[in-house]
């Protein structure tokens, strides 16, 4: 007769564990990261709870890092009276991050390609060799860096048996970017994606830090998607794109979105299954757009449009519906007037904020006056609260935004 299996006794929590759990629940309700950082220095027990990686993971999920500044020719911090100004000034004065990435040891010249969750993706070429067209399309030297903790990981080259999926002269565009780790991976895990856009197909090269290797995913329906015809990729017929079909990349809820130039659509990449699909855009959309994370797990679209001849600019918000009869349709929500006598450009999205640069009427950036007064505004996406972020005397288009918690609340990400 088999011996009955004895149930595993449950471990009872000690009074100290219960006290830590209670403290953790209290600290989760602190909206201000600087207040939480100050609390961590109050006593040893507070610091033990607050610096625990499990607690920080929960805190970061509830309280996205604030937008601290802009990486252009240098670090431009948020300026008073912006709500992030104090934290941004402390971050800049403490020299809390090395955005020159001088800690990279290999004699390369490095260029920033992307940033996400405190990590930066850089590509490099050896010193003494110039940037050639092939370097821009087929990058072999990649590094993922944590500028706060001065840590990095050099990625292995994409294996030749994977790159064989792409004939290099067929590449229309090639971009590299950071993606979130798989949902069951640990906190320090991440993925790097290289997207090769060819005339009739898309190829993803995906590096997982958890696995430490690359794999490739080929999407053969690309030509059908951009021409609106049946699947022509397998026959090699159709009308392949003569240039890059995709523009600015945006991220929301584990998905990437690109605007498709010749179609009234967005290309969507779901990183959970590495699957492509498309989303229709509103028929009447005009001007610049940004895809953002709206509340309750929904996807939002913010778009700029001008009221001609009144000279006023509006920012409209629409939410992508994901259920019911209006699934996959954009539902208009609000229209926000922007300060007058400016034209606006969307700089980017980070830390739950959209950043706009306002250019005064009559100012030309191709022939700018000496020390032009250009104003940046931040828009908190979930509340649509607009406030002045900083002032600059030069254009910051194509700059990167930096959002982060205080270093004491930011465990190493690499």
XYZ file of C-alpha atoms in Angstrom:
414
model
C 0.000 0.000 0.000
C 1.312 3.402 -0.956
C 2.154 5.754 1.843
C -0.193 8.765 1.758
C 1.509 12.006 0.758
C 1.807 14.426 3.622
C 0.780 18.010 2.790
C 3.600 20.498 2.797
C 3.255 22.666 5.889
C 2.676 26.334 5.128
C 5.329 28.706 6.342
C 3.845 31.115 8.840
C 4.875 34.718 8.489
C 6.821 36.161 11.365
C 5.714 39.412 13.031
C 8.599 41.107 11.227
C 7.341 39.851 7.833
C 3.827 41.046 8.608
C 5.160 44.450 9.629
C 7.165 44.704 6.384
C 4.078 43.801 4.341
C 2.054 46.489 6.104
C 4.792 49.077 5.541
C 4.995 48.109 1.898
C 1.261 48.681 1.413
C 1.574 52.107 3.032
C 4.590 53.114 0.931
C 2.839 52.092 -2.284
C 0.431 54.976 -1.727
C 3.213 57.588 -1.810
C 2.788 59.274 -5.189
C 6.050 61.195 -4.974
C 9.205 59.178 -5.643
C 11.385 61.808 -3.861
C 9.188 61.393 -0.749
C 9.678 57.626 -0.959
C 13.434 58.091 -1.331
C 13.509 60.308 1.763
C 11.492 57.729 3.702
C 14.070 55.063 2.846
C 16.671 57.015 4.835
C 14.488 57.324 7.946
C 15.469 53.975 9.448
C 16.865 50.555 8.553
C 13.478 48.811 8.444
C 12.033 51.417 6.059
C 15.089 51.106 3.818
C 14.866 47.297 3.787
C 11.253 47.430 2.608
C 11.668 50.236 0.070
C 14.827 48.901 -1.604
C 13.448 45.375 -1.972
C 13.266 44.614 -5.703
C 9.821 43.070 -5.382
C 8.481 46.231 -3.752
C 10.158 48.485 -6.334
C 8.657 46.439 -9.156
C 5.160 46.987 -7.687
C 5.844 50.677 -7.044
C 7.112 51.301 -10.576
C 4.031 49.564 -12.016
C 1.740 51.897 -10.043
C 3.818 55.068 -10.398
C 5.563 55.483 -13.789
C 8.859 57.360 -13.575
C 8.516 61.129 -14.006
C 9.759 62.866 -17.135
C 13.014 64.471 -16.011
C 14.592 65.891 -19.127
C 15.583 65.843 -22.770
C 18.730 64.352 -24.266
C 19.792 66.626 -27.099
C 23.323 68.076 -27.272
C 23.317 67.542 -23.501
C 20.814 66.880 -20.733
C 18.102 69.557 -20.557
C 16.231 69.152 -17.239
C 12.640 70.111 -16.530
C 12.488 73.725 -15.370
C 10.305 75.404 -12.714
C 7.396 75.503 -12.261
C 7.079 72.013 -13.792
C 6.163 69.291 -11.287
C 9.371 67.360 -12.159
C 11.688 70.373 -11.856
C 12.984 69.630 -8.335
C 13.671 65.967 -9.089
C 15.236 66.880 -12.452
C 17.560 69.468 -10.882
C 18.667 67.002 -8.201
C 19.264 64.348 -10.867
C 21.366 66.721 -12.985
C 23.360 68.220 -10.092
C 24.207 64.806 -8.660
C 25.615 63.699 -12.010
C 23.370 60.688 -11.504
C 23.782 59.289 -15.010
C 26.567 59.085 -17.574
C 24.781 59.863 -20.835
C 28.113 59.978 -22.680
C 28.477 56.250 -21.903
C 32.160 56.707 -21.204
C 32.129 53.439 -19.244
C 31.945 51.432 -22.482
C 35.446 49.953 -22.817
C 35.648 49.042 -26.490
C 37.208 51.715 -28.768
C 34.056 52.340 -30.796
C 32.127 55.460 -31.649
C 28.679 54.859 -30.223
C 25.315 56.258 -31.268
C 22.112 56.153 -29.243
C 19.392 54.178 -30.993
C 16.645 53.815 -28.381
C 15.829 53.932 -24.671
C 13.276 52.180 -22.485
C 12.867 51.368 -18.775
C 16.162 53.018 -17.824
C 18.138 51.186 -20.521
C 19.762 52.627 -23.641
C 20.532 50.805 -26.868
C 23.654 51.965 -28.692
C 25.289 50.943 -31.946
C 28.933 51.448 -32.730
C 31.603 51.258 -35.387
C 35.321 50.847 -34.647
C 37.340 54.025 -34.280
C 38.945 54.975 -37.566
C 36.150 53.596 -39.723
C 33.470 55.868 -41.094
C 29.721 55.390 -40.954
C 28.830 53.888 -44.301
C 25.435 53.081 -45.732
C 25.886 49.444 -44.798
C 26.562 50.428 -41.186
C 23.220 52.204 -40.996
C 21.287 49.272 -42.424
C 23.107 46.255 -41.078
C 24.362 46.972 -37.581
C 26.637 44.374 -36.004
C 27.908 46.078 -32.821
C 25.162 46.697 -30.273
C 25.330 47.458 -26.551
C 22.586 47.829 -23.936
C 23.566 50.225 -21.156
C 22.330 51.418 -17.783
C 23.697 54.999 -17.509
C 22.732 55.370 -13.830
C 24.623 52.296 -12.603
C 27.288 52.486 -15.370
C 26.619 48.913 -16.502
C 26.430 47.466 -20.000
C 25.975 44.290 -22.012
C 27.591 43.803 -25.409
C 25.281 41.793 -27.629
C 26.597 38.964 -29.788
C 26.419 39.443 -33.544
C 23.341 38.098 -35.299
C 24.338 34.603 -36.504
C 24.911 34.141 -40.219
C 22.274 31.406 -40.492
C 19.680 33.991 -39.365
C 20.887 36.899 -41.483
C 20.638 34.608 -44.505
C 16.872 35.263 -44.354
C 17.567 38.730 -45.764
C 19.304 39.662 -49.014
C 21.020 42.884 -48.005
C 20.389 44.809 -51.287
C 16.660 44.207 -50.726
C 16.667 46.080 -47.407
C 14.602 49.264 -47.631
C 15.130 50.247 -44.005
C 16.672 48.735 -40.882
C 15.973 49.890 -37.334
C 16.925 48.644 -33.900
C 15.016 49.239 -30.694
C 14.438 47.954 -27.173
C 11.394 45.876 -26.284
C 10.020 44.677 -22.961
C 10.953 41.209 -21.776
C 8.476 38.374 -21.914
C 5.914 38.745 -19.134
C 7.317 35.841 -17.087
C 10.960 36.988 -17.276
C 12.805 38.552 -14.350
C 13.148 42.293 -13.764
C 16.553 42.731 -15.408
C 15.541 40.900 -18.595
C 14.946 42.753 -21.850
C 14.748 42.172 -25.569
C 16.377 43.942 -28.504
C 14.618 43.927 -31.872
C 16.173 44.588 -35.260
C 13.509 45.153 -37.918
C 14.600 44.653 -41.534
C 12.028 46.190 -43.859
C 12.407 44.660 -47.312
C 10.418 45.242 -50.485
C 8.083 42.280 -49.990
C 8.654 41.052 -46.432
C 9.557 42.061 -42.901
C 12.148 40.183 -40.851
C 12.515 40.547 -37.093
C 15.762 39.606 -35.388
C 15.026 39.315 -31.665
C 17.627 39.069 -28.903
C 16.484 37.894 -25.466
C 18.775 38.694 -22.553
C 17.210 35.825 -20.622
C 18.169 33.296 -23.299
C 21.312 35.127 -24.400
C 20.710 34.455 -28.100
C 19.017 35.717 -31.258
C 16.126 34.266 -33.201
C 14.379 35.427 -36.368
C 10.733 35.869 -37.340
C 9.749 36.408 -40.995
C 6.509 38.094 -42.033
C 5.796 37.294 -45.677
C 2.521 39.215 -46.067
C 4.138 42.647 -46.075
C 3.634 43.440 -49.772
C -0.048 42.511 -49.527
C -0.391 44.740 -46.495
C 1.079 47.838 -48.144
C -0.682 47.384 -51.494
C -4.052 46.271 -50.115
C -4.117 43.257 -52.452
C -3.994 39.540 -51.844
C -0.848 37.819 -50.658
C 1.710 38.483 -53.373
C 4.819 37.891 -51.323
C 5.028 34.180 -52.088
C 4.884 34.762 -55.877
C 7.249 37.730 -55.882
C 4.700 39.886 -57.735
C 2.868 43.003 -56.595
C 4.105 46.522 -56.069
C 6.980 46.564 -53.589
C 7.608 49.792 -51.796
C 10.239 52.061 -53.343
C 11.178 53.482 -49.954
C 10.500 53.022 -46.279
C 6.780 52.630 -45.645
C 7.046 53.229 -41.893
C 7.586 56.414 -39.897
C 7.841 57.287 -36.198
C 7.608 54.321 -33.843
C 5.440 54.455 -30.711
C 4.857 52.005 -27.866
C 1.770 51.262 -25.797
C 0.842 48.246 -23.654
C 3.463 45.806 -24.990
C 2.792 46.769 -28.628
C 4.698 48.928 -31.115
C 2.949 51.118 -33.672
C 4.213 52.694 -36.898
C 2.390 55.070 -39.221
C 2.172 53.594 -42.745
C 2.822 56.429 -45.203
C 0.844 55.189 -48.178
C -2.037 53.655 -46.250
C -4.457 55.192 -43.769
C -3.282 52.634 -41.211
C -0.940 51.846 -38.367
C 1.292 48.792 -38.410
C 1.078 47.028 -35.040
C 3.646 44.610 -33.605
C 2.419 42.644 -30.595
C 5.553 41.704 -28.672
C 3.794 38.955 -26.715
C 3.563 36.753 -29.817
C 5.768 38.756 -32.233
C 2.814 39.090 -34.593
C 2.020 41.910 -37.037
C -1.397 43.351 -37.814
C -2.852 46.700 -38.902
C -5.161 49.248 -37.298
C -7.275 51.642 -39.353
C -6.827 55.351 -38.698
C -9.747 57.792 -38.601
C -10.615 58.964 -42.100
C -10.360 62.624 -41.120
C -7.075 62.566 -39.210
C -4.524 65.207 -40.200
C -1.223 66.455 -38.870
C 1.199 64.768 -36.502
C 0.069 61.927 -34.245
C 1.381 60.064 -31.221
C 0.204 56.710 -29.878
C 0.045 56.638 -26.069
C -1.007 54.449 -23.152
C -4.434 55.619 -22.034
C -6.108 54.518 -18.808
C -7.530 51.039 -18.111
C -5.191 49.332 -20.550
C -6.526 51.200 -23.582
C -4.560 52.751 -26.445
C -4.917 56.457 -27.185
C -4.032 58.641 -30.139
C -3.128 62.309 -29.760
C -3.110 64.366 -32.941
C -2.272 67.983 -33.759
C -4.410 69.996 -36.128
C -4.620 73.667 -37.041
C -7.726 75.794 -37.386
C -7.170 77.736 -40.580
C -7.429 80.723 -40.990
C -7.753 81.340 -37.245
C -4.139 80.335 -36.566
C -5.084 78.219 -33.549
C -3.737 74.723 -32.849
C -5.696 71.978 -31.149
C -4.648 68.626 -29.721
C -7.332 65.975 -30.069
C -7.536 62.708 -28.166
C -9.167 59.480 -29.359
C -9.319 56.043 -27.724
C -9.070 52.766 -29.631
C -12.059 50.643 -28.647
C -11.315 46.966 -28.109
C -14.759 45.455 -27.563
C -18.380 45.629 -28.697
C -19.684 46.788 -32.055
C -17.110 49.572 -32.333
C -14.062 47.356 -31.721
C -10.915 48.574 -33.517
C -12.476 51.997 -34.071
C -11.265 55.302 -32.661
C -13.681 57.004 -30.288
C -13.137 60.795 -30.008
C -12.678 61.893 -26.402
C -11.469 65.457 -25.890
C -10.040 68.431 -27.756
C -7.420 70.530 -25.982
C -6.554 74.084 -27.107
C -2.830 74.862 -27.095
C -1.284 78.264 -26.309
C -1.807 80.605 -29.248
C 0.706 82.247 -31.581
C 2.781 79.079 -31.882
C 3.081 76.157 -34.226
C 3.883 72.818 -32.638
C 5.914 69.669 -33.206
C 5.605 66.408 -31.298
C 8.987 65.550 -29.765
C 8.117 62.203 -28.169
C 6.438 60.270 -25.380
C 7.984 59.062 -22.095
C 7.022 58.652 -18.462
C 3.314 59.063 -19.195
C 3.953 62.453 -20.845
C 3.768 63.784 -24.384
C 6.325 66.513 -25.101
C 5.567 69.311 -27.568
C 7.889 72.028 -28.816
C 6.212 75.342 -29.507
C 7.771 77.574 -32.157
C 6.631 81.227 -32.150
C 4.911 82.482 -35.266
C 7.375 84.058 -37.670
C 10.382 82.030 -36.434
C 12.019 79.801 -39.054
C 14.191 76.963 -37.778
C 15.949 76.743 -41.143
C 17.111 80.376 -40.652
C 16.610 80.934 -36.904
C 17.247 84.277 -35.258
C 19.969 84.529 -32.659
C 18.829 82.828 -29.417
C 15.210 82.100 -30.417
C 12.856 81.515 -27.513
C 11.389 78.039 -28.070
C 9.056 76.628 -25.436
C 8.477 72.974 -24.637
C 5.207 71.837 -23.092
C 4.493 68.506 -21.432
C 1.075 66.890 -21.484
C 0.255 64.271 -18.841
C -1.484 61.687 -20.982
C -3.986 60.326 -18.459
C -5.178 63.699 -17.156
C -4.471 65.861 -20.262
C -2.841 68.404 -17.943
C -0.598 70.743 -19.964
C 2.281 72.630 -18.369
C 5.470 74.388 -19.411
C 8.416 71.962 -19.346
C 11.424 74.059 -20.370
C 12.667 76.724 -22.740
C 15.448 76.238 -25.279
C 17.108 78.258 -28.020
C 17.314 75.422 -30.551
C 15.134 72.729 -32.077
C 14.980 69.454 -30.150
C 13.223 67.351 -32.763
C 14.535 63.767 -32.848
C 15.859 64.194 -29.309
C 15.221 61.506 -26.709
C 13.202 61.971 -23.547
C 14.445 60.654 -20.220
C 12.089 59.483 -17.480
C 13.450 57.972 -14.290
C 13.089 57.494 -10.572
C 15.790 58.644 -8.115
C 18.885 56.399 -8.335
C 18.207 54.997 -4.855
C 14.872 53.679 -6.155
C 16.260 52.381 -9.427
C 17.890 48.958 -9.168
C 20.329 48.023 -11.972
C 18.479 47.309 -15.222
C 21.338 45.472 -16.980
